[in-house]
Structure formats: structure tokens, C-alpha cells
CSV table of C-alpha atoms (C1' of nucleotides) in Angstrom, one decimal:
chain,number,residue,atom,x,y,z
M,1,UNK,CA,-93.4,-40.3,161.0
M,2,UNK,CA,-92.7,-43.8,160.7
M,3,UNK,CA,-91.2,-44.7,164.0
M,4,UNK,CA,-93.6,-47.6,164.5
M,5,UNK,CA,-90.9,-50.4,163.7
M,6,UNK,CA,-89.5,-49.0,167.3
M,7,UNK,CA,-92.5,-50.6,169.2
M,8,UNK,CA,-92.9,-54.0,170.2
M,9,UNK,CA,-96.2,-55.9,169.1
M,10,UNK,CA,-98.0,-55.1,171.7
M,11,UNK,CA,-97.2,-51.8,171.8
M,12,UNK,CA,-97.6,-50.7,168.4
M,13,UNK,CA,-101.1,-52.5,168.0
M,14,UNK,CA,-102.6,-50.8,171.0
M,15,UNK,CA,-101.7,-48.0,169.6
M,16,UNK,CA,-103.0,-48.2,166.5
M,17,UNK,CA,-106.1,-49.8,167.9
M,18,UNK,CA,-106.5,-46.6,170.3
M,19,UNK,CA,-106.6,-44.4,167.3
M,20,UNK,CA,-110.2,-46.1,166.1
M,21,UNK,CA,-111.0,-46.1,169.1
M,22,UNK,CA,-110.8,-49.8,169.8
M,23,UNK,CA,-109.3,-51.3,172.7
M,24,UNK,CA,-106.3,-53.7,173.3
M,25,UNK,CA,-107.5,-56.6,174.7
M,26,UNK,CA,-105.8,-60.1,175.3
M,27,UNK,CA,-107.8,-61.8,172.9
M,28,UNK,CA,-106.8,-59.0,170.0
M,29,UNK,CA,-102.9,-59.1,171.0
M,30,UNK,CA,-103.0,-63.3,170.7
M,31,UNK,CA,-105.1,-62.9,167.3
M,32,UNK,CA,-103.1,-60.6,165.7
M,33,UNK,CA,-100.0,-62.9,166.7
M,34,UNK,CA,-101.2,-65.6,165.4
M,35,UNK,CA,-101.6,-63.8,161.9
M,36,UNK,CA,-97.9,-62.1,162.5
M,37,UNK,CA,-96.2,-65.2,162.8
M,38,UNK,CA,-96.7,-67.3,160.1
M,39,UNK,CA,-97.2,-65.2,157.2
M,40,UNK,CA,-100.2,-67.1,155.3
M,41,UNK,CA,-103.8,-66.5,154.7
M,42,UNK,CA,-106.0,-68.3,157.3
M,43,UNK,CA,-109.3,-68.4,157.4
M,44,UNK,CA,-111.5,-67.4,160.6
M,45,UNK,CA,-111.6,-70.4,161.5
M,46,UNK,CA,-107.7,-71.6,160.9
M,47,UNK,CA,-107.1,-68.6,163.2
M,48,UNK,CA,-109.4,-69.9,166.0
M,49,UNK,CA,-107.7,-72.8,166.1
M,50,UNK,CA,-104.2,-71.6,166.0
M,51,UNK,CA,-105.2,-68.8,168.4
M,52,UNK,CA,-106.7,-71.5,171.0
M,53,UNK,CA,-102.8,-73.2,171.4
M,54,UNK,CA,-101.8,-69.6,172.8
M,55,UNK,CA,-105.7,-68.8,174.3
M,56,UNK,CA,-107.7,-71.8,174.6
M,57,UNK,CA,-110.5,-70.0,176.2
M,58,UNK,CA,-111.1,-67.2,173.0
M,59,UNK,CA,-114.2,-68.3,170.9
M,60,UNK,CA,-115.0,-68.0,167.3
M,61,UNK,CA,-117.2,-65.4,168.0
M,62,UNK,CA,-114.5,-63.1,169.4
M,63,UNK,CA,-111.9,-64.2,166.8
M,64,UNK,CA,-114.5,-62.4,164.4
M,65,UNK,CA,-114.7,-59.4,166.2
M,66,UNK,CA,-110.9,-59.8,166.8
M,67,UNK,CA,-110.3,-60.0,163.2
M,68,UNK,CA,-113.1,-57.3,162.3
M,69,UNK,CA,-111.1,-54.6,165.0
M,70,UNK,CA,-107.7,-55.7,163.2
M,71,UNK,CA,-108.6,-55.3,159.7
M,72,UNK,CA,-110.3,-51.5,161.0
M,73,UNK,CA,-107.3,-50.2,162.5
M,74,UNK,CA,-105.5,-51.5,159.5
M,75,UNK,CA,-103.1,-53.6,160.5
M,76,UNK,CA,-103.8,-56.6,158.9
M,77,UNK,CA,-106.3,-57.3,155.5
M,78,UNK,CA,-109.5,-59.3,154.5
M,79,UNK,CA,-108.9,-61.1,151.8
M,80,UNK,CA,-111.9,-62.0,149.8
M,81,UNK,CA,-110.7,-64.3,146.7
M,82,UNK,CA,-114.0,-66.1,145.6
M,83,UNK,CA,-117.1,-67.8,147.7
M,84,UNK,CA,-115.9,-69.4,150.9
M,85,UNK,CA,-114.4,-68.3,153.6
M,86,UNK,CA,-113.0,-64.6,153.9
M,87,UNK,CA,-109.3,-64.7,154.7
M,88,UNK,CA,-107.2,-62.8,156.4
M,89,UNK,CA,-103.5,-61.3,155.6
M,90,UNK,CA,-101.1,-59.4,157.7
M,91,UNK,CA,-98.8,-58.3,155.1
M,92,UNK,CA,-99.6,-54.8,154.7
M,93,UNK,CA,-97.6,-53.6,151.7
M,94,UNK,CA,-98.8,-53.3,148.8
M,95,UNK,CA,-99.1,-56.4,147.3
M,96,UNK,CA,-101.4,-58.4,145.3
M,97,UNK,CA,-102.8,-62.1,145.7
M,98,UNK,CA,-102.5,-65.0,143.1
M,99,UNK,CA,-105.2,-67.5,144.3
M,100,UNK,CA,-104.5,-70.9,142.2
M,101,UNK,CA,-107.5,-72.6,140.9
M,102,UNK,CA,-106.5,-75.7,141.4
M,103,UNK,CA,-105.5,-76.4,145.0
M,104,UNK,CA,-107.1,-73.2,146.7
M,105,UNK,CA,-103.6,-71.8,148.1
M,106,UNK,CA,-103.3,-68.1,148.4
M,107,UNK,CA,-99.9,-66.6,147.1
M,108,UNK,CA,-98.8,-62.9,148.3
M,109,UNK,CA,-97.2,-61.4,145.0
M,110,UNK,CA,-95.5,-58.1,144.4
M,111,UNK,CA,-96.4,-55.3,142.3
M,112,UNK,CA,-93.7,-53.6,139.8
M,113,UNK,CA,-95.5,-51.0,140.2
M,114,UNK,CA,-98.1,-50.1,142.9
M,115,UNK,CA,-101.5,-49.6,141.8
M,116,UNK,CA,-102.2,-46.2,141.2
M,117,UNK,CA,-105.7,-44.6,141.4
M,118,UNK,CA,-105.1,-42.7,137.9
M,119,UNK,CA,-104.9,-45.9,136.2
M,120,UNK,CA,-108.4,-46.6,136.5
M,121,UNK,CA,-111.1,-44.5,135.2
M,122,UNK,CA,-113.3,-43.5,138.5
M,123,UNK,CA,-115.8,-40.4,138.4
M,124,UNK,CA,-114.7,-37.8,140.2
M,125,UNK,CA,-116.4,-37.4,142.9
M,126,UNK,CA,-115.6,-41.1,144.2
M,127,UNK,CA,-113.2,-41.3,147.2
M,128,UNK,CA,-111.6,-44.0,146.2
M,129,UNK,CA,-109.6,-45.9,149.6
M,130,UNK,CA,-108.2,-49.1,148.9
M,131,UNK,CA,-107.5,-51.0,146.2
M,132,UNK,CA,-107.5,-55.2,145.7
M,133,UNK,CA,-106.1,-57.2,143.0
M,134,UNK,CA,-106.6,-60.7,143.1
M,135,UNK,CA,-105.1,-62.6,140.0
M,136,UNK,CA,-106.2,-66.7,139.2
M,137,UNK,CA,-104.5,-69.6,137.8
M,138,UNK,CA,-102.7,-72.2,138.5
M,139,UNK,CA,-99.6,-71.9,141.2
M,140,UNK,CA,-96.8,-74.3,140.0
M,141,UNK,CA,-95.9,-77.6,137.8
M,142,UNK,CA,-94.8,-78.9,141.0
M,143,UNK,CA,-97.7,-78.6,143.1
M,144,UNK,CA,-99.5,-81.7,144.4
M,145,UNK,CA,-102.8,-80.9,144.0
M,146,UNK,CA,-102.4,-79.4,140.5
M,147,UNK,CA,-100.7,-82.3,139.0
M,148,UNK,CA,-103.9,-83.8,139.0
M,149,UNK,CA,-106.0,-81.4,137.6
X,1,UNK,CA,-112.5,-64.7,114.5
X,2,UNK,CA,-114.5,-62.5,116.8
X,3,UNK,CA,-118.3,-63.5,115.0
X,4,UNK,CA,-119.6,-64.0,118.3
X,5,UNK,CA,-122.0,-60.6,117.4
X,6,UNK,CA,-123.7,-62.2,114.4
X,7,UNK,CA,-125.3,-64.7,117.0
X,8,UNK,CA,-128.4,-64.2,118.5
X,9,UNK,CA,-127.7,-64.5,122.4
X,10,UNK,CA,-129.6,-68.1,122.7
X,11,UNK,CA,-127.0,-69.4,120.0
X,12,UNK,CA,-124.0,-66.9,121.2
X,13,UNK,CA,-124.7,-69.2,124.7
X,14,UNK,CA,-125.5,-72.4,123.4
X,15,UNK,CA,-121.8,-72.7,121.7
X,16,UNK,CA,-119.8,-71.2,124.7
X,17,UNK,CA,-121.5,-74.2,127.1
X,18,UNK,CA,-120.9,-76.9,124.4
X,19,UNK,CA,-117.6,-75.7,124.5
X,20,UNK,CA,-116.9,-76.6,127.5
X,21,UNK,CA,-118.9,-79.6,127.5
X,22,UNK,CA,-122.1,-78.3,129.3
X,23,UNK,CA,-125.5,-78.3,128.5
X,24,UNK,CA,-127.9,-75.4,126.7
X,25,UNK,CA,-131.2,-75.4,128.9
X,26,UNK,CA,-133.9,-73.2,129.5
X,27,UNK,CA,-132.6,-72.2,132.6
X,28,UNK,CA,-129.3,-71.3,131.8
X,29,UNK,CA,-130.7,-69.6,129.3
X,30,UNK,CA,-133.0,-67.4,131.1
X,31,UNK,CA,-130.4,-67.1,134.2
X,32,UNK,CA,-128.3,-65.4,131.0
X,33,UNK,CA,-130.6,-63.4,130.1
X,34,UNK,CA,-131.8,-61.4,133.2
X,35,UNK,CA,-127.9,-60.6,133.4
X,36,UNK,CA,-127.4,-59.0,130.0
X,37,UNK,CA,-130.6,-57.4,130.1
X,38,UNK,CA,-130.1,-55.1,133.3
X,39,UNK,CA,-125.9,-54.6,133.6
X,40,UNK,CA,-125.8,-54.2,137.4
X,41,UNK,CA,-124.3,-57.1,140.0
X,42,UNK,CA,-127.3,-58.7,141.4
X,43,UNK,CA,-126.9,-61.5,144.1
X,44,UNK,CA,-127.9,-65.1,143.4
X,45,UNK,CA,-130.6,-64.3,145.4
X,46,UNK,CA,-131.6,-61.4,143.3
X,47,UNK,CA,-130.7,-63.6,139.9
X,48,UNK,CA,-133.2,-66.0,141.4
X,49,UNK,CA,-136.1,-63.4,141.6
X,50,UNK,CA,-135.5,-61.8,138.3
X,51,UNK,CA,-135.5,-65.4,136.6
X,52,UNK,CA,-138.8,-66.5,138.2
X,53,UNK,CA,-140.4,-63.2,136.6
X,54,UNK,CA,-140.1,-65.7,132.9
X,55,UNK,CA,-139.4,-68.9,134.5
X,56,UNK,CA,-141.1,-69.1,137.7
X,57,UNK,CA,-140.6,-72.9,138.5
X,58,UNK,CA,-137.0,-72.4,138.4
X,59,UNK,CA,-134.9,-73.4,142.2
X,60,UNK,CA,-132.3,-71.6,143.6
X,61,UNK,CA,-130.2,-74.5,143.3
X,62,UNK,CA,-130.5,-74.5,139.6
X,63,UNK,CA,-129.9,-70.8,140.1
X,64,UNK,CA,-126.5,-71.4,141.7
X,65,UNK,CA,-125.8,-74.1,138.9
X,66,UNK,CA,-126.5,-72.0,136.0
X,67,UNK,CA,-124.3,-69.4,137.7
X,68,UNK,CA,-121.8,-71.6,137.7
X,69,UNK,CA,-122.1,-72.8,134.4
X,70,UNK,CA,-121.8,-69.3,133.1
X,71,UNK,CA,-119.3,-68.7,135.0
X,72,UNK,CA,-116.9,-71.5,133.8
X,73,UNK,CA,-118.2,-70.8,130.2
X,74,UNK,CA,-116.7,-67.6,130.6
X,75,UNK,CA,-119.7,-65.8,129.5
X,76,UNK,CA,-120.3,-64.1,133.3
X,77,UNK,CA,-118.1,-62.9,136.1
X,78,UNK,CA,-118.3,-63.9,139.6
X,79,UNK,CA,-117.2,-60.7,142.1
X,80,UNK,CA,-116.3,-61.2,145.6
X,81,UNK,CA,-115.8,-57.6,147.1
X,82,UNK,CA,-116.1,-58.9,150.3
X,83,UNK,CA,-117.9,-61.4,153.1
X,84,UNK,CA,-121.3,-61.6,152.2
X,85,UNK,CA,-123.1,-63.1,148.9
X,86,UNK,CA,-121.0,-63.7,145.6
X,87,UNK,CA,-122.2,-60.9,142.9
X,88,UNK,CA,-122.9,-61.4,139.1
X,89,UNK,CA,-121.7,-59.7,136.0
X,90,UNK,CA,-122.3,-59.9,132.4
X,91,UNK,CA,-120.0,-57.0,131.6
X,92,UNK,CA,-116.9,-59.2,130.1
X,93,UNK,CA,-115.0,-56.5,128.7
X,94,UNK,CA,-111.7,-56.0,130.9
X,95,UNK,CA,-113.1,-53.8,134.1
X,96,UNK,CA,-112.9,-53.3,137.3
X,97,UNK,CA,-114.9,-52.4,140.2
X,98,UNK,CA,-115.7,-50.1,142.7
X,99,UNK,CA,-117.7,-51.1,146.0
X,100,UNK,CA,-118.8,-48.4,147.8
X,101,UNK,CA,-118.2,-49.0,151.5
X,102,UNK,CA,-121.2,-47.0,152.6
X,103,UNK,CA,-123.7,-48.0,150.6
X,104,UNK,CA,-122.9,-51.0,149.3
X,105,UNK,CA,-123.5,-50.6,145.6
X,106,UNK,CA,-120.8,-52.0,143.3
X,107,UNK,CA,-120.1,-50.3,139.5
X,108,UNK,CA,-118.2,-51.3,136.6
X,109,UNK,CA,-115.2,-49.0,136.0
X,110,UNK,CA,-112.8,-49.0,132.7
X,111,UNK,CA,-109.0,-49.5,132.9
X,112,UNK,CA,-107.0,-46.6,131.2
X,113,UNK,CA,-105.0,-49.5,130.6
X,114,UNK,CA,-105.7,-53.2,131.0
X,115,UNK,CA,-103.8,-54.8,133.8
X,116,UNK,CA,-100.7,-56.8,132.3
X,117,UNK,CA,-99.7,-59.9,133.4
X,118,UNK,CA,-95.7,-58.5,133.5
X,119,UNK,CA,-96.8,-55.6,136.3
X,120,UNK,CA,-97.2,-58.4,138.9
X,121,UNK,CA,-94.4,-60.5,139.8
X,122,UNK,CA,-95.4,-63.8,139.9
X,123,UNK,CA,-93.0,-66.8,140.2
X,124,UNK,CA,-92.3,-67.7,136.0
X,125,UNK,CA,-94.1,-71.6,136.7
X,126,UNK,CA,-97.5,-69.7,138.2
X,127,UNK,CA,-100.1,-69.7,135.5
X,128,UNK,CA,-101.7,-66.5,135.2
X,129,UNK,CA,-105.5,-66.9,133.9
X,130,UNK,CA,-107.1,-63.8,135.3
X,131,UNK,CA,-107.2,-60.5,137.4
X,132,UNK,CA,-109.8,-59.2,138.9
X,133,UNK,CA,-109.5,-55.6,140.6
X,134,UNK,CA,-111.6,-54.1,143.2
X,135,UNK,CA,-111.5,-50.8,144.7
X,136,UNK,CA,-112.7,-49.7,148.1
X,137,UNK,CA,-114.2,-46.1,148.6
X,138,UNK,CA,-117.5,-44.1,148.6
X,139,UNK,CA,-118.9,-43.3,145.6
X,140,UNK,CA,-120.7,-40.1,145.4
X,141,UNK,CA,-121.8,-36.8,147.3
X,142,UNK,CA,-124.9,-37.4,146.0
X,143,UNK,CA,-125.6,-41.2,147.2
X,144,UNK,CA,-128.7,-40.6,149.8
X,145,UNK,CA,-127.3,-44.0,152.1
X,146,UNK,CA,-123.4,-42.3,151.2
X,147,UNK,CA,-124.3,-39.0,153.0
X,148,UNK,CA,-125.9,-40.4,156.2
X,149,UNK,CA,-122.0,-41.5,156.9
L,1,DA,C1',-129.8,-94.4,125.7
L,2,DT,C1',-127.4,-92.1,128.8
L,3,DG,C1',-125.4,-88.9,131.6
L,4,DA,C1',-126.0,-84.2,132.8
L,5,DC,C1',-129.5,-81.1,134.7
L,6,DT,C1',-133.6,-79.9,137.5
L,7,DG,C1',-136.5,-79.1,141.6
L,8,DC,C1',-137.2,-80.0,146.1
L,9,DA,C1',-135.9,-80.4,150.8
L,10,DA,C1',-132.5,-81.1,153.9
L,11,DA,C1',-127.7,-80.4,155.2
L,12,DT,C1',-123.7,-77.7,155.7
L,13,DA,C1',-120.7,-73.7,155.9
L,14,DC,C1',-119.9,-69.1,157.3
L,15,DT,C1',-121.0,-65.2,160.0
L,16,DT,C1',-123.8,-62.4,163.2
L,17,DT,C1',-126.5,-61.6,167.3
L,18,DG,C1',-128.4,-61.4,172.2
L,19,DC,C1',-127.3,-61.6,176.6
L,20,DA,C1',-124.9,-61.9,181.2
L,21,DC,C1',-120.5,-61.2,182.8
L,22,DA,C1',-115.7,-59.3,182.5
L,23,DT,C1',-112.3,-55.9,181.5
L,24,DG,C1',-109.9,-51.7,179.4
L,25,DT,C1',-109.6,-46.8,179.8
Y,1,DA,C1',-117.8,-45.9,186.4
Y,2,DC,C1',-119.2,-47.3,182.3
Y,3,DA,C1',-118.9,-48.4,177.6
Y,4,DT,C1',-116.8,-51.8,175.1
Y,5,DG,C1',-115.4,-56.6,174.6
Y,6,DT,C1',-115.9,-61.6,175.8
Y,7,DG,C1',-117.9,-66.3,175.7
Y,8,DC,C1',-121.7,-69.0,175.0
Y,9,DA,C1',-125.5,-70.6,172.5
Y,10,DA,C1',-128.8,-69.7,169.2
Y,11,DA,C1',-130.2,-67.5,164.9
Y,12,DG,C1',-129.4,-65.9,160.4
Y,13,DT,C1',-127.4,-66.0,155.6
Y,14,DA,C1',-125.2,-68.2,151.9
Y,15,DT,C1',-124.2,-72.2,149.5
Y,16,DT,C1',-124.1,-77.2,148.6
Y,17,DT,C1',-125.9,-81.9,148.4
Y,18,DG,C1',-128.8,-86.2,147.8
Y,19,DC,C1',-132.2,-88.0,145.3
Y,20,DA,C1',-135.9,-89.1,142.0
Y,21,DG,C1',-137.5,-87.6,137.9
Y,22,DT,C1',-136.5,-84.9,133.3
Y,23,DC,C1',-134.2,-83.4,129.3
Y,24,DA,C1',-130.2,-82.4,125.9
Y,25,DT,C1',-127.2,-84.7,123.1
DNA sequence: ATGACTGCAAATACTTTGCACATGT
DNA sequence: ACATGTGCAAAGTATTTGCAGTCAT
């Protein structure tokens, strides 16, 4: 049943947290606020630092294991576009991610049509979970840093 | 005109890097051809091993380079399935991939269709250039690592 | 001839780990 | 109560860079 729009934050991340059997710590909550409220795609280390304004005393090591428990129980993705930093998403409809060559940015994009397991040709007895679609180019005639290219 | 075929790979190579302004060398040419010649997703580490076998003075940063010149010559895929080191693949027909969350092992899977451009919806000034799709899974009953689960 | 490429070693970037203490259940 | 999580510092991977010499064009 999808009653979990009825919960606040808090709530409805210690909940789904409990069902890995993970537990809802400060330093998870403040983490997983920091990627709720401004809906881009930091890296581990843009989340330290927006996460230390709210929690100075969290460390980097933490904000990994914070962002390791988070992506586990699902409620927010790793986003893995090319070598560099892993970063991280908490938009978790199904969407895809246009990464632009040029200036790095990481654009959330919709799907006509979500990505069906049929569509690709996997041997049957693969289980297949999750599926990432990561397109390249170049974002916009109007962005800075592609002007130049 | 697709006469790409009638070249040996030394000459099939040698065009795509001048095409792009880069350099035919002997290790680029080797780095090419421990890809082709075993179609699995080594690691640049594992690219660097394989090439010392016929080149054995050759550096891992040359290793890294001559990925990278394949790479932008569009004759070799980089795949990022997730933190950890970049992959390799030769296979440039369109294809996606499935990384087995157990055990680690990534394989080439077809596309009953190739992914279009028009299924995403991407802002009409984004450039598309391409899509890369990874699923997430287990990949067989029978993978020793898979059934330790 | 010249700039791009190479090999080496050192530097950087990213992520994980070990350990003593703290905290959630 | 006790396992799990935290913070710190140190270690471990992955990748990049500076530089002097070499090679492709």
C-alpha cells in the first residue's frame, strides 16, 4: 500500500531503514535531508559539506556509510556516470540521467516509457533488479561552459 | 560506406585515431588488440597485464592514455557500473550490460530494440550523443560466487 | 622539425578500514 | 545489553600529472 507520502521524513526513512535492518541515526536523517532538499546530484563529498551546515560534527567517513545505508534501503540512488566520483540522487522514479560532456552537470530526464526488462535480451535464468540509463552529450546552447567547447 | 571490414585491425585503428587527430603507436595498438582479442570488460589494471604479455615495457600511464585514446576514437567503450575501476569494451555494436551484484562479472547483452533517442525526454537544445544502459541483478543459478549469496 | 606520446615516479582523488567510544533497538 | 554506527586517522585503490626523452607525422 502506498501510504508512505502520510509520514514525515523522519518517519518514513526509519521505517524503511528498519526494514534492512539498518538503524535511523542522526547522522542518516541529516544526510538523507540534505539530498531531499535540493534535488541535484552531489557527490560524497558535496554532501559532506552541505551535511556539516546542519551537523558539523558528521565525517566523510560516516557520510559514506550514510549514503551506502540510503541507497540499500532504496531511498535514494548511486549514480555512476563515468570515472570520478559516484554521485548520489534522491529522485526515485524512474528516470534516466543525461550527463553533458562538456561541463560535467547531471540532468534527471524522463522516460516515455519506463524501461522494461523484456526489451532487452537477458538469459533466463538472470534476476534482473534495476535498471540505469545514462545518456551523454552536450546539455544546452546556453550553457556557459559549453559555449566554449 | 561501411569498408571498415576490408582493413586489417592495425590500419582499421590507424584511420579512426588520425581521425580524430591522434597518434597510431605501438601501444595503442597493442592496448587495441588485447581488447578485441578476448571480448570481456577487463579493468585498466587487467588491460595493463594482458598488454605487458607482447609489450612488456609498456606504463600504466600509457595504459590509461591509450584507453583514452580509444575511447574518444570511438573504437572502445568505457563502462562505469558502479564505484570502483572504469571497465573496457571492444564490443561497439549497440548493447547493453548486465553487472551481477554478487559476483561481480559484467556481460554484454543485445537490445530487442536499440534505445531511441525520442523514448527519453530530454529538453529539444540537449544534444544527445550516446546511451549507455546497465542493468543490476544476479546472473545465474549456476555462478559458484552467485550461490554463496 | 615539432608537437604528441611514452615511461617513470610522485601526486592526487576517491573510498575503505581499524579502532575506541557512543547510540539505537 | 549488545550489536551497529560514529569519528578520527591511517591505509588502500584508482587515476592523473610533471618531466625528460622518444617517436609519428
Amino acid at each position: 500500500m502506498a501510504t508512505d507520502h502520510l509520514l514525515g521524513s523522519g518517519e518514513f526513512l526509519s521505517k524503511r531503514l528498519a526494514e534492512k535492518g539498518l538503524r535511523f541515526t542522526s547522522q542518516r536523517k541529516h544526510v538523507y535531508e540534505v539530498l531531499i532538499s535540493q534535488r541535484d546530484h552531489p557527490t560524497a563529498e558535496e554532501v559532506f559539506m552541505r551535511t556539516k551546515q546542519s551537523k558539523p560534527e558528521i565525517s566523510m567517513a560516516t557520510v559514506y556509510n550514510s549514503l551506502d545505508a540510503l541507497v540499500k534501503c532504496k531511498v535514494v540512488r548511486q549514480v555512476n556516470v563515468d570515472r570520478g566520483a559516484a554521485m548520489y540522487c534522491s529522485n526515485m522514479n524512474a528516470h534516466a540521467h543525461f550527463c553533458c560532456d562538456d561541463c560535467g552537470k547531471v540532468f534527471d530526464v524522463n522516460l516515455k516509457d519506463s524501461p522494461r526488462v523484456p526489451e532487452v535480451d537477458v538469459p533466463s535464468d538472470f534476476e534482473v533488479r534495476s535498471i540505469d540509463i545514462a545518456l551523454h552529450g552536450r546539455c544546452s546552447d546556453k550553457c556557459e561552459e559549453c559555449v566554449q567547447n
